[in-house]
Short mmCIF file of C-alpha atoms in Angstrom, two decimals:
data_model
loop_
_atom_site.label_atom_id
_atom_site.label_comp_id
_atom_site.label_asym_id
_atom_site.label_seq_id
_atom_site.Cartn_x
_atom_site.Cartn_y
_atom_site.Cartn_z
CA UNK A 1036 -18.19 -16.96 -17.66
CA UNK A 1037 -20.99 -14.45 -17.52
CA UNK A 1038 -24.46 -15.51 -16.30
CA UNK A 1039 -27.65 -15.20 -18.79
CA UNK A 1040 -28.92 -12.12 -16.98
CA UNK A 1041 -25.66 -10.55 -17.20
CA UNK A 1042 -25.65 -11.00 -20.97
CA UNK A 1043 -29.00 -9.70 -21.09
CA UNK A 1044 -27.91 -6.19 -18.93
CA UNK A 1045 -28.90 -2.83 -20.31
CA UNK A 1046 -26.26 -0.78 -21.27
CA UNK A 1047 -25.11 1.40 -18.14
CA UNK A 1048 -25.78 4.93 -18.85
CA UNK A 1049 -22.84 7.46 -17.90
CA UNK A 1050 -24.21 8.90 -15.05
CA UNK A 1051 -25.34 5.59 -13.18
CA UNK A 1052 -22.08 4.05 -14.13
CA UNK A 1053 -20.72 7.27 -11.87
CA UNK A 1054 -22.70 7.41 -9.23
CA UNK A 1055 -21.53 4.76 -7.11
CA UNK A 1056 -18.06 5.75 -7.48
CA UNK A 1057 -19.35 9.38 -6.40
CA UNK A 1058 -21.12 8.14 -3.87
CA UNK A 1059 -18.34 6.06 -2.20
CA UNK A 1060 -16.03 9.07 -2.40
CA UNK A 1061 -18.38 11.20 -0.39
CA UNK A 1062 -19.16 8.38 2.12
CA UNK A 1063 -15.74 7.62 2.69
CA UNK A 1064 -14.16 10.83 2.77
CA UNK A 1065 -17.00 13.34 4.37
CA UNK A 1066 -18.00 10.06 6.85
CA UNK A 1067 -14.41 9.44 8.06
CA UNK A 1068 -13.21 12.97 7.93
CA UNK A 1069 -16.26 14.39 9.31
CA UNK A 1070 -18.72 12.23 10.81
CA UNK A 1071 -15.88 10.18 12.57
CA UNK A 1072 -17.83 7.30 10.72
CA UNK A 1073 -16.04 4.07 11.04
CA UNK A 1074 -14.61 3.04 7.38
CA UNK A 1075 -16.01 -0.20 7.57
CA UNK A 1076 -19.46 1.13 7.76
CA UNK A 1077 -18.74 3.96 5.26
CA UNK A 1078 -17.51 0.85 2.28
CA UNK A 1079 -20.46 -1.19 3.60
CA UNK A 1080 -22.78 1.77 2.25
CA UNK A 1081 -20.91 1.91 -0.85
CA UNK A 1082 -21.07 -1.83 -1.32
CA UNK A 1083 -25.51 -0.86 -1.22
CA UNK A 1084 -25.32 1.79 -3.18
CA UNK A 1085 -23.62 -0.07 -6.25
CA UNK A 1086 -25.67 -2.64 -5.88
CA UNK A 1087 -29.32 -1.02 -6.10
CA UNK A 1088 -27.70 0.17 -8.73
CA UNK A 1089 -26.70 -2.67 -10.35
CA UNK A 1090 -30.39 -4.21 -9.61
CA UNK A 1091 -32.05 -1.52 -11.40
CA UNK A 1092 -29.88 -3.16 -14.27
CA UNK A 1093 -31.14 -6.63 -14.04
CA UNK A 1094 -28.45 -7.82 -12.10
CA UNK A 1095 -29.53 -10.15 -9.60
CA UNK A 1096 -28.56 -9.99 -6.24
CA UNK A 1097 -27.20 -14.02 -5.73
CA UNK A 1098 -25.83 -13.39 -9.29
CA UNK A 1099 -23.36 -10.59 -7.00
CA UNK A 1100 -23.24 -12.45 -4.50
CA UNK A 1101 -21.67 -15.39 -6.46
CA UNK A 1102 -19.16 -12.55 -8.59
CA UNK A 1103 -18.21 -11.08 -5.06
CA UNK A 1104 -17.19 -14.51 -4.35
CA UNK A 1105 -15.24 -15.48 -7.55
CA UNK A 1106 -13.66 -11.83 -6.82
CA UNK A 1107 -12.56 -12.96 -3.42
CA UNK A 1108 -10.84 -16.29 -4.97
CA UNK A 1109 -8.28 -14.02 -6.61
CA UNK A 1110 -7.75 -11.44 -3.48
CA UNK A 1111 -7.18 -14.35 -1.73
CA UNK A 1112 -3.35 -14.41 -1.71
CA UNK A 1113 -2.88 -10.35 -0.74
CA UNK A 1114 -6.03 -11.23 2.18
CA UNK A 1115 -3.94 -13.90 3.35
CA UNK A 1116 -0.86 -11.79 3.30
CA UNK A 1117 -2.36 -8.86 5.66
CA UNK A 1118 -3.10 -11.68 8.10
CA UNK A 1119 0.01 -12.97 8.21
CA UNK A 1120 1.21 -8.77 8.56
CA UNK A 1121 -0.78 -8.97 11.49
CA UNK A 1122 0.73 -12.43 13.13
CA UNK A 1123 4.42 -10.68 12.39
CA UNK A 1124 3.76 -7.35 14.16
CA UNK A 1125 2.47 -8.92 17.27
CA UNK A 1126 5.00 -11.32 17.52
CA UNK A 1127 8.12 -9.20 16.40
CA UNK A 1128 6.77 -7.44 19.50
CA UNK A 1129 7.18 -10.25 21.70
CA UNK A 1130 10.12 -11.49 20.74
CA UNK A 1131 12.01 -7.97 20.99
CA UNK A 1132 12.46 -7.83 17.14
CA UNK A 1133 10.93 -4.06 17.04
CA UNK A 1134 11.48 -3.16 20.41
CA UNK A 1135 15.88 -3.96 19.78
CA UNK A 1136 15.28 -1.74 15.74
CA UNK A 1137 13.24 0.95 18.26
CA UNK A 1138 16.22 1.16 20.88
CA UNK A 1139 19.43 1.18 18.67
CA UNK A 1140 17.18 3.73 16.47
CA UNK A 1141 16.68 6.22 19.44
CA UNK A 1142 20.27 6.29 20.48
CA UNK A 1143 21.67 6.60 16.58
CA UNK A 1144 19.13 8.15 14.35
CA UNK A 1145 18.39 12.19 14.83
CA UNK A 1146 15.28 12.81 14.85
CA UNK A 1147 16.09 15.79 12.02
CA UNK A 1148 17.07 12.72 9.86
CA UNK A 1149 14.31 10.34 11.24
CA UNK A 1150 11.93 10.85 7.83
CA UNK A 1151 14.79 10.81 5.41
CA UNK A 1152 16.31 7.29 6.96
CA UNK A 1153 12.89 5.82 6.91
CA UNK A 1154 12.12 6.90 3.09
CA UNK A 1155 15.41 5.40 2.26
CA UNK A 1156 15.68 2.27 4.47
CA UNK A 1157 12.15 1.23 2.97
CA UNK A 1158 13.14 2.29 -0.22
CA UNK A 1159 16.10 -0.14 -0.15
CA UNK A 1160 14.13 -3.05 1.80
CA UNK A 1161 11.48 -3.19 -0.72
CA UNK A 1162 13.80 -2.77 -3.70
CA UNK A 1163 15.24 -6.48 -2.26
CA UNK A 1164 12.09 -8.09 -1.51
CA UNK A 1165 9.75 -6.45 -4.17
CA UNK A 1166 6.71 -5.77 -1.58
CA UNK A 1167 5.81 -2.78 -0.92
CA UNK A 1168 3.63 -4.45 1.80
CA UNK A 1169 6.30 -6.28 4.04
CA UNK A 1170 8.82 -3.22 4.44
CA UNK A 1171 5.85 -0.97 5.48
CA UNK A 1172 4.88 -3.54 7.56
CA UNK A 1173 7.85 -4.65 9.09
CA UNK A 1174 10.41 -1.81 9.40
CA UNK A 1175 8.12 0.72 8.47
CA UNK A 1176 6.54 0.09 11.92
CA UNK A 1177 9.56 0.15 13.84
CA UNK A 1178 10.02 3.81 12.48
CA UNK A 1179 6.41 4.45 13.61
CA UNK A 1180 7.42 3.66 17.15
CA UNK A 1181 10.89 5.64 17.12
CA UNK A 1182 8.18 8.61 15.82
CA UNK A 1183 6.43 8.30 18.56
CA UNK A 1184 9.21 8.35 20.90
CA UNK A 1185 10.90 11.32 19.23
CA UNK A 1186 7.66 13.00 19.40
CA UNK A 1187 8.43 13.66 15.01
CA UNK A 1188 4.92 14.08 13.25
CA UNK A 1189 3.62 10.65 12.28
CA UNK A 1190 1.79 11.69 9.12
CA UNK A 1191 5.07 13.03 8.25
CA UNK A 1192 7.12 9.60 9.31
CA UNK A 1193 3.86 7.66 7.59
CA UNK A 1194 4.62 9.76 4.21
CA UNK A 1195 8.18 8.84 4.24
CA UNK A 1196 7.82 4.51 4.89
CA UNK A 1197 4.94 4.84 2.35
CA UNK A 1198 7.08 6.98 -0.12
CA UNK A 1199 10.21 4.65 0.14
CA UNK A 1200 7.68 1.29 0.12
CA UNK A 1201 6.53 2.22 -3.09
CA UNK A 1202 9.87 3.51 -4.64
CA UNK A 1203 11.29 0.22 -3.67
CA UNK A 1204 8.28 -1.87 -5.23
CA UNK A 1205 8.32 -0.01 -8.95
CA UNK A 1206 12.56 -0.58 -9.46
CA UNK A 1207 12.40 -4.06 -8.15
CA UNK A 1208 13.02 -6.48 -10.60
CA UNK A 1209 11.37 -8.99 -8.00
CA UNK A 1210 7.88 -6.84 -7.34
CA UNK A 1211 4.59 -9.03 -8.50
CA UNK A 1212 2.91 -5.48 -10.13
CA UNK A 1213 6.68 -4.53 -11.98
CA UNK A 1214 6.13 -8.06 -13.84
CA UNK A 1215 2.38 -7.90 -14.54
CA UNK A 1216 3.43 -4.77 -16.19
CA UNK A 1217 6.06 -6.11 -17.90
CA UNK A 1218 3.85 -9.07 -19.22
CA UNK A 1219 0.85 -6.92 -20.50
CA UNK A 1220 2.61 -5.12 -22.47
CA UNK A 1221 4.85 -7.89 -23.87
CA UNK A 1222 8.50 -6.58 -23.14
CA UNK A 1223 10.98 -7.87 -20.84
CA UNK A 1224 10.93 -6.82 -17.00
CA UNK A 1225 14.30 -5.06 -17.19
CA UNK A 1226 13.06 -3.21 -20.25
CA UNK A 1227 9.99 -2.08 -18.19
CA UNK A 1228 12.13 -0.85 -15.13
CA UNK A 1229 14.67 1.15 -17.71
CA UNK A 1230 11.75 3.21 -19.04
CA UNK A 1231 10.19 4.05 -15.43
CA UNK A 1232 14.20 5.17 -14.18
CA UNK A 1233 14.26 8.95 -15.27
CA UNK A 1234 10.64 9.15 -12.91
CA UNK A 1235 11.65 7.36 -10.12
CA UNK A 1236 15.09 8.73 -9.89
CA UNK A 1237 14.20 12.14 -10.34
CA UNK A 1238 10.86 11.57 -8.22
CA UNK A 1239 13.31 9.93 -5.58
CA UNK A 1240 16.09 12.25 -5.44
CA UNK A 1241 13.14 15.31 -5.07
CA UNK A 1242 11.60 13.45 -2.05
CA UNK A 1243 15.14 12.52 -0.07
CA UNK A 1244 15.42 16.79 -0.47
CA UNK A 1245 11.80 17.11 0.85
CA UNK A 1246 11.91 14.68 3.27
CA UNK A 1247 15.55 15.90 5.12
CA UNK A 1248 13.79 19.07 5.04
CA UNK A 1249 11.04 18.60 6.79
CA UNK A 1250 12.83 16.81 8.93
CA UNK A 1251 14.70 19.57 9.83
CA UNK A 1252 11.59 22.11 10.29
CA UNK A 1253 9.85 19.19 12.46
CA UNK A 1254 12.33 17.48 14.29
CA UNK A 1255 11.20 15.87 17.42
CA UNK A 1256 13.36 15.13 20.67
CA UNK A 1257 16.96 14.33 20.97
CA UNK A 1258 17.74 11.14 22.56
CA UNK A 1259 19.21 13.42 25.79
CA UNK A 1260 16.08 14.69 26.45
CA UNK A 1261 14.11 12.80 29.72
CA UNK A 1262 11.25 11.85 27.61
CA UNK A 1263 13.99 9.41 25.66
CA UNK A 1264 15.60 8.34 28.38
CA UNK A 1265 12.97 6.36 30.41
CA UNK A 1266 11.78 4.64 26.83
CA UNK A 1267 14.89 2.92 26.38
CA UNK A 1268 16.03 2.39 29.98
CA UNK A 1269 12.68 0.93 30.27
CA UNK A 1270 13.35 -1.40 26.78
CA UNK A 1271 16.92 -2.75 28.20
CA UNK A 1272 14.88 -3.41 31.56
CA UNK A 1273 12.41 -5.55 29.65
CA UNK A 1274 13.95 -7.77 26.96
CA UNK A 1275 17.57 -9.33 26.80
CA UNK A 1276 18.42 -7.12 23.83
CA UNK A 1277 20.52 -9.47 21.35
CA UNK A 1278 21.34 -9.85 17.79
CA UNK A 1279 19.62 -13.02 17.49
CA UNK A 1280 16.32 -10.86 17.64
CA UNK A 1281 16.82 -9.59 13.68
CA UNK A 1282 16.54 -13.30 12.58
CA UNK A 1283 12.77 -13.05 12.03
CA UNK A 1284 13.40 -9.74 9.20
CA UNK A 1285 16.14 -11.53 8.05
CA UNK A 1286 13.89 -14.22 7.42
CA UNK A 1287 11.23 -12.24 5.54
CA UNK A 1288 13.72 -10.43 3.63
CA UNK A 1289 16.82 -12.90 2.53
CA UNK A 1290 14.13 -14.95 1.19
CA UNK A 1291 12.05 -13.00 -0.49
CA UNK A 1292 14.70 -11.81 -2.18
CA UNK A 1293 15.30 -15.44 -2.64
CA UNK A 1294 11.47 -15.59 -4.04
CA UNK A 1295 10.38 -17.36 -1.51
CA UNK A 1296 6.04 -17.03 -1.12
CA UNK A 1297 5.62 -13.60 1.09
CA UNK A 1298 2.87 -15.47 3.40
CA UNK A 1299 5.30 -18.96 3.88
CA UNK A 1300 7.85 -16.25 4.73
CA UNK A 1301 6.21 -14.10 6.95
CA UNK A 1302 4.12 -16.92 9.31
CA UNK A 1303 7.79 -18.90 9.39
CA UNK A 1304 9.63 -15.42 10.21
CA UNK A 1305 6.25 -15.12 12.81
CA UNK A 1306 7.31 -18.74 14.67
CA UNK A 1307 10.44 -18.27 14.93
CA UNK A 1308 9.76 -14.88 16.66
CA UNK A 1309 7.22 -16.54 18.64
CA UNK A 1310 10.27 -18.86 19.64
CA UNK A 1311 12.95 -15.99 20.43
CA UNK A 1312 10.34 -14.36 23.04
CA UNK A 1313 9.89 -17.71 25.12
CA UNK A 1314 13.67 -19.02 24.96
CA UNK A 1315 15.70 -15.82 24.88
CA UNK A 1316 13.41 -13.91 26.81
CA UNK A 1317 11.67 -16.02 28.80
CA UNK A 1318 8.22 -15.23 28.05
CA UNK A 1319 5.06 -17.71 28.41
CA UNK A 1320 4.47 -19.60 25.16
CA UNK A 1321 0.97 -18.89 25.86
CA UNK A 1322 1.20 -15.44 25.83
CA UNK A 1323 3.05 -15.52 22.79
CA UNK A 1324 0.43 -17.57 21.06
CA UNK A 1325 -2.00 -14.63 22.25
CA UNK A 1326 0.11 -11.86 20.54
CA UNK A 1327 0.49 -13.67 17.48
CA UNK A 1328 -3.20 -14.20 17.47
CA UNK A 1329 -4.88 -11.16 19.45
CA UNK A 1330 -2.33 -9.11 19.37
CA UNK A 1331 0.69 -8.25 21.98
CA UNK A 1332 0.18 -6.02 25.30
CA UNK A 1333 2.87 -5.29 27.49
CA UNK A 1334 1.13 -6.97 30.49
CA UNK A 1335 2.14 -10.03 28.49
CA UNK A 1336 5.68 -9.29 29.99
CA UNK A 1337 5.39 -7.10 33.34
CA UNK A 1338 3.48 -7.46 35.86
CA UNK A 1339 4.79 -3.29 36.45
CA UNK A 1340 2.86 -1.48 34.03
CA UNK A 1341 2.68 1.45 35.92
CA UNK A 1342 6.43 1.59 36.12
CA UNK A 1343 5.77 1.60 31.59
CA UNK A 1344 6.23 5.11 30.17
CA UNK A 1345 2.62 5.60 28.44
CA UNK A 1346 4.17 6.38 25.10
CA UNK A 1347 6.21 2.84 25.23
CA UNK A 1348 2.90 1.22 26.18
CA UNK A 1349 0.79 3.05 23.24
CA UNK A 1350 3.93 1.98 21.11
CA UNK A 1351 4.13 -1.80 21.84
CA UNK A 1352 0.60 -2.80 22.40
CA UNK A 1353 -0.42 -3.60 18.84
CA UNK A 1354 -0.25 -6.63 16.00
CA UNK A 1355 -2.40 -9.80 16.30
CA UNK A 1356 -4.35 -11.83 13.51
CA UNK A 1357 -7.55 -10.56 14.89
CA UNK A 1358 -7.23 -7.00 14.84
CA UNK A 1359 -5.89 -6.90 10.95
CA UNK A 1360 -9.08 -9.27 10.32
CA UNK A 1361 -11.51 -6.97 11.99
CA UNK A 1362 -10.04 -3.86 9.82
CA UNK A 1363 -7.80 -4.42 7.26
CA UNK A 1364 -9.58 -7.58 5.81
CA UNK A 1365 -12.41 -6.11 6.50
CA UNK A 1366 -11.79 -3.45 4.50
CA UNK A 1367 -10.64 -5.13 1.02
CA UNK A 1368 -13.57 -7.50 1.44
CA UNK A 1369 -16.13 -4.85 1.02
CA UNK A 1370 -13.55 -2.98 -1.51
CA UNK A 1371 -13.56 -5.86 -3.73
CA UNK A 1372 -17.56 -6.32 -3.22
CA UNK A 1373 -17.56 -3.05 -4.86
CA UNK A 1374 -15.39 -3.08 -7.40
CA UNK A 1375 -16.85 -6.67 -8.44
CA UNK A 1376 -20.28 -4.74 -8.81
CA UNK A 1377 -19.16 -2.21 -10.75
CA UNK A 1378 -17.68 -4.98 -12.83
CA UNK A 1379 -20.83 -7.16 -13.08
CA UNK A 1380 -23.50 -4.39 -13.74
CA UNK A 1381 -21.42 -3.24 -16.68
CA UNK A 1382 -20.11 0.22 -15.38
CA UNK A 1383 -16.48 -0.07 -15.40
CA UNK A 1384 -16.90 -0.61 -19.37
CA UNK A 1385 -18.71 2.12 -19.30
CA UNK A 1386 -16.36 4.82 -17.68
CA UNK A 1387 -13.77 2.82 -20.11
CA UNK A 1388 -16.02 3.75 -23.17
CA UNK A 1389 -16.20 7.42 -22.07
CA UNK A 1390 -12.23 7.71 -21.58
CA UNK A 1391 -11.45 6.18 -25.09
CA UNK A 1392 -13.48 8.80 -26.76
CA UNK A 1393 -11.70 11.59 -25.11
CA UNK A 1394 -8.28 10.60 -26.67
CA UNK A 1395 -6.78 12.68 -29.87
CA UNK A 1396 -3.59 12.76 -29.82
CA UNK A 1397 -0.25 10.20 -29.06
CA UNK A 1398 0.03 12.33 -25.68
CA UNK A 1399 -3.75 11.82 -25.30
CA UNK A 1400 -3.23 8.16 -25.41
CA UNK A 1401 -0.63 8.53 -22.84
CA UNK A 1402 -2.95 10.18 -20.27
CA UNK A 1403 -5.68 8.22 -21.28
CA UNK A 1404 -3.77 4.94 -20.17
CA UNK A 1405 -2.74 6.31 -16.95
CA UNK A 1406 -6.33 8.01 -15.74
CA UNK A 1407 -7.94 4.56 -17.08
CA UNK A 1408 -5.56 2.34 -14.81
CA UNK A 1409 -5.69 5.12 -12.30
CA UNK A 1410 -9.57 4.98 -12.15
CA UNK A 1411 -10.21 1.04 -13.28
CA UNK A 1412 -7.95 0.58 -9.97
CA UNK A 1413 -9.45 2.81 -7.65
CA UNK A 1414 -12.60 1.61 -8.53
CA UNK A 1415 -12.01 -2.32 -8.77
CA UNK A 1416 -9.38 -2.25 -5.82
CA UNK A 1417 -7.27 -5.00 -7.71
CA UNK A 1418 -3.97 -3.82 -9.33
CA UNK A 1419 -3.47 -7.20 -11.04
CA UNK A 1420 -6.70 -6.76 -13.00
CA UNK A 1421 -6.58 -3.33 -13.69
CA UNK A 1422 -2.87 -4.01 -15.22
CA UNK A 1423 -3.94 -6.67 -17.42
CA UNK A 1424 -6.88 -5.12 -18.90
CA UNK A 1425 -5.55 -1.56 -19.34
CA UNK A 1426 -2.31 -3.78 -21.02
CA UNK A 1427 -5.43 -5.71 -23.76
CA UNK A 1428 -7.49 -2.20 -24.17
CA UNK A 1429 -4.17 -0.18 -24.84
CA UNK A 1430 -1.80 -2.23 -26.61
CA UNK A 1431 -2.81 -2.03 -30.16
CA UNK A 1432 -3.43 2.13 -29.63
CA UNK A 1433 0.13 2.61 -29.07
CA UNK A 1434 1.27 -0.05 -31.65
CA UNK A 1435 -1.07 2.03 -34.06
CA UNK A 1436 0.32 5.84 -33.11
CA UNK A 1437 4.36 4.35 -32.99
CA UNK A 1438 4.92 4.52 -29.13
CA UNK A 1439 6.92 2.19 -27.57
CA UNK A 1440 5.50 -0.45 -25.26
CA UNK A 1441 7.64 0.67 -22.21
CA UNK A 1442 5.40 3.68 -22.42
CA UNK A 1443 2.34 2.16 -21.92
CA UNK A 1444 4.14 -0.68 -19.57
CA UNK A 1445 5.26 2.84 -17.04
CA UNK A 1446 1.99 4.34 -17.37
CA UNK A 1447 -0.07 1.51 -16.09
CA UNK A 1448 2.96 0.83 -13.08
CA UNK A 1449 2.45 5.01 -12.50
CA UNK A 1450 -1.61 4.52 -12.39
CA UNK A 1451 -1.37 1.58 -9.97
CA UNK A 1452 1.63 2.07 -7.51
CA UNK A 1453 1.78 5.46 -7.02
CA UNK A 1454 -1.76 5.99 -6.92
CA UNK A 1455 -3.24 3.29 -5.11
CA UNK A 1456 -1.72 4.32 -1.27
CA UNK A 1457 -3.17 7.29 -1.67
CA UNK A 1458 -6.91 6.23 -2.21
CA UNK A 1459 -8.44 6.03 1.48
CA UNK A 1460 -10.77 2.83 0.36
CA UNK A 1461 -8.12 1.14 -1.78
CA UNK A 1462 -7.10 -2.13 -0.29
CA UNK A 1463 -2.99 -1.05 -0.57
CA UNK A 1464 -3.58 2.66 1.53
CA UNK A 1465 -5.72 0.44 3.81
CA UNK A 1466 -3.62 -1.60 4.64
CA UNK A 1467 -0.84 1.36 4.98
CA UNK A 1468 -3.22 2.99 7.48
CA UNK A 1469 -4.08 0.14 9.52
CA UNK A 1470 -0.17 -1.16 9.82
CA UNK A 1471 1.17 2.55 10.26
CA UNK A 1472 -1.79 3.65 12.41
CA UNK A 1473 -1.95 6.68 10.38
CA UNK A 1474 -5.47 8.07 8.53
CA UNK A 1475 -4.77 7.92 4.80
CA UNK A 1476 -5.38 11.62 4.11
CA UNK A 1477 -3.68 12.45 7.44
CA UNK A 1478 -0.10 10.67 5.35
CA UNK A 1479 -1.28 11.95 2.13
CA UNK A 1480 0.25 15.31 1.66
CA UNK A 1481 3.53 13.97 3.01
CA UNK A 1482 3.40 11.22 0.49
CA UNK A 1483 6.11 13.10 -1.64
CA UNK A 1484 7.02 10.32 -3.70
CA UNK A 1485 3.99 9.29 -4.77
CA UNK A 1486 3.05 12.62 -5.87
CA UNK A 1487 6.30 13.78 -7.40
CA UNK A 1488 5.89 10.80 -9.13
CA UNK A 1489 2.68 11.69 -10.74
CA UNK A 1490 3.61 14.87 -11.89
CA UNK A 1491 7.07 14.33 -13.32
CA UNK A 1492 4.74 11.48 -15.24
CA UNK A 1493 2.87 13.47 -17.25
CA UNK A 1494 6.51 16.14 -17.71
CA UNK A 1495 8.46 13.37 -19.38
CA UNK A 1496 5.80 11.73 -20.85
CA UNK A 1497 5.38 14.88 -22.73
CA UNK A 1498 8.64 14.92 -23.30
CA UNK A 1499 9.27 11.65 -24.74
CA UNK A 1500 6.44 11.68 -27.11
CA UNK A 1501 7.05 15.01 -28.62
CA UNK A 1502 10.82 13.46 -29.14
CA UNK A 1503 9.56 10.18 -30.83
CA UNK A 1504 7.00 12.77 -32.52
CA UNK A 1505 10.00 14.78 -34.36
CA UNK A 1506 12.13 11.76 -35.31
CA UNK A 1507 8.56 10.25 -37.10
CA UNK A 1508 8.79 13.83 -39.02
CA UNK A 1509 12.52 13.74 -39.76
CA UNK A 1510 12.03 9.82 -41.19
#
């Protein structure tokens, strides 16, 4: 319910209802690029900016303060997911979990191959599960570290786990943002995912290409080469390798596929980990409590680590609670401050306004959808929302000009998946960053997926509405 002063807001001209949204592009991407600005500091500016603006609107400041807060409420499930993220990474790391994926992965994945098998193995983990999130964070990692080992170009390894993590979340009849979609626009789920097939397939089959051959141009070291060879003779030396060790992903996957919740999953799958590390490797339970909390270090398990290859110690020492609380969390909480200002002070209706006049055609619609979910996402840094009121602004426009729902249903899904990872302040490519340890514009250009995906969009949209257009004529 809106507060009296909100009802009694000026209208937001154009230009202020831009200039936040300006201004946080320029502070993120010139102080990050750069300045070498931390991005916390660069949001926390943006955060100040929208809301002098919104006080020269008569929006008062506890009046955002309380908004930010209701905001919050609703984040409050994906927060408590990136937390959890963090408990599973440090752990998985303790127990062996990544460290057993990272060995068997050096000694039977070519490195030539390496960002083709993580595009698809992603692709097919977060098809199961529906998250995006948990197979970038879970095996997605694990390809990080057999990256780093086969000296292969992260960005390039980053653009492939993002790429199949996002392929995965639009086919899956499971994902949370495939059945917003779906329920927006009023048609069934597996009507929604038969209109977006043509894009992803054609999107997908494009990026394996890409991906095998850039693999191929940037292939890193052969597991016969010496710097391999002390990585995983060091490995075998410090856990008992076993196949008990891929219970915890088994866990998180099997029942989310199941539909199990992601965060009950992942601190269970976390536990159980914790568990594995103290009774099949004999670790401290101590220690393990630290690297589920703080985050693991290989000291944790050696008292050697000079006898630790540097790359093995750069690749293990990572994870905790803490850390993804101190920057990812961090991060969506001043995201969503933002994009809860915008929303107070009356400026995301405005930008909204501006769009809708632009439209003049059925293919103008079409666009018109996608740059609104596109923008009312970037801006408000909640997919849910964004879905549900570009579904209510939209619907009766494509009733009106004879397009079919699943139009409208694919281009919010295109707007809001494929978009969203590749926005540096965007809660979804923070996260990405912060699990893959990867800069968001560093992954961006390898991000072929995502940006296939995009432009085949607007192709078949094209497409498909001059098609409906000519069988309107011939009736």
């Amino acid at each position: 319910m809106e507060s009296n002063s909100q009802q009694n807001l000026k209208e937001v001209s154009l230009l202020s209802a831009v200039i936040p949204f300006i201004a946080m592009m320029i502070l993120v991407i010139l102080g990050s690029s750069y300045f070498d600005l931390p991005l916390q500091f660069t949001l926390l500016l943006s955060v100040l900016v929208a809301g002098i603006s919104a006080y020269r609107y008569g929006l008062k400041v506890p009046e955002m303060i309380d908004g930010i807060g209701q905001t919050l409420r609703k984040a409050m499930p994906a927060i408590l997911i990136l937390i959890a993220i963090g408990a599973i990474i440090g752990t998985w790391m303790f127990s062996g979990t990544v460290p057993y994926l990272i060995y068997h992965g050096l000694q039977l994945i070519h490195p030539d191959f390496l960002p083709l098998t993580a595009f698809l193995v992603t692709a097919l983990l977060s098809t199961f599960t529906g998250t995006s999130w948990g197979s970038a964070g879970t095996a997605g990692v694990a390809f990080i570290g057999i990256a780093i080992s086969m000296e292969v170009p992260l960005p390039l390894v980053a653009g492939a786990v993002v790429s199949g993590a996002v392929f995965g979340d639009k086919v899956s009849p499971v994902s949370d943002t495939t059945n917003i979609c779906a329920m927006a626009t009023e048609i069934s789920v597996y009507e929604h995912i038969k209109g977006m097939l043509p894009n992803v397939a054609i999107a997908g089959g494009l990026a394996a290409i890409v991906f095998l051959v850039f693999g191929l141009m940037n292939g890193g070291v052969t597991s016969e080469v010496d710097t391999i060879t002390p990585i995983t003779t060091k490995l075998d030396s410090l856990y008992n390798f076993n196949l008990v060790m891929l219970l915890p992903p088994a866990i998180v996957f099997i029942g989310g596929y199941r539909g199990f919740p992601p965060v009950v999953l992942m601190l269970t799958s976390s536990l159980v980990a914790l568990l594995i590390g103290v009774f099949l490797n004999g670790f401290h339970l101590q220690d393990g409590a630290q690297a589920m909390v703080s985050g693991f270090d290989v000291t944790m398990i050696t008292d050697k680590i000079e006898e630790v290859p540097g790359t093995l110690v750069t690749l293990l020492n990572r994870g905790g609670m803490e850390g993804m609380m101190s920057g990812a969390v961090l991060y969506c909480v001043l995201a969503i401050s933002f994009g809860s200002i915008m929303e107070q002070m009356g400026g995301i209706r405005r930008l909204m306004k501006e769009i809708f006049s632009w439209i003049r055609s059925s293919y103008g619609l079409v666009v018109a959808a996608f740059f609104s979910g596109g923008l009312l996402n970037a801006v408000s840094g909640n997919a849910m929302f964004s879905i549900l009121t570009i579904g209510q602004m939209f619907r009766g426009g494509f009733k009106e000009r004879g397009l079919p729902a699943s139009i409208l249903s694919r281009s919010m899904e295109n707007s809001m998946t494929l978009f969203e990872s590749l926005i540096p302040w965007h809660v979804t490519a923070i996260f990405m960053s912060a699990t893959l340890g990867v800069k968001t514009w560093e992954y961006l250009p390898y991000a072929f997926f995502n940006i296939l995906g995009i432009l085949l969009f607007f192709v078949l949209s094209r497409i498909t509405v001059n098609r409906l257009g000519r069988k309107t004529t011939k009736t």
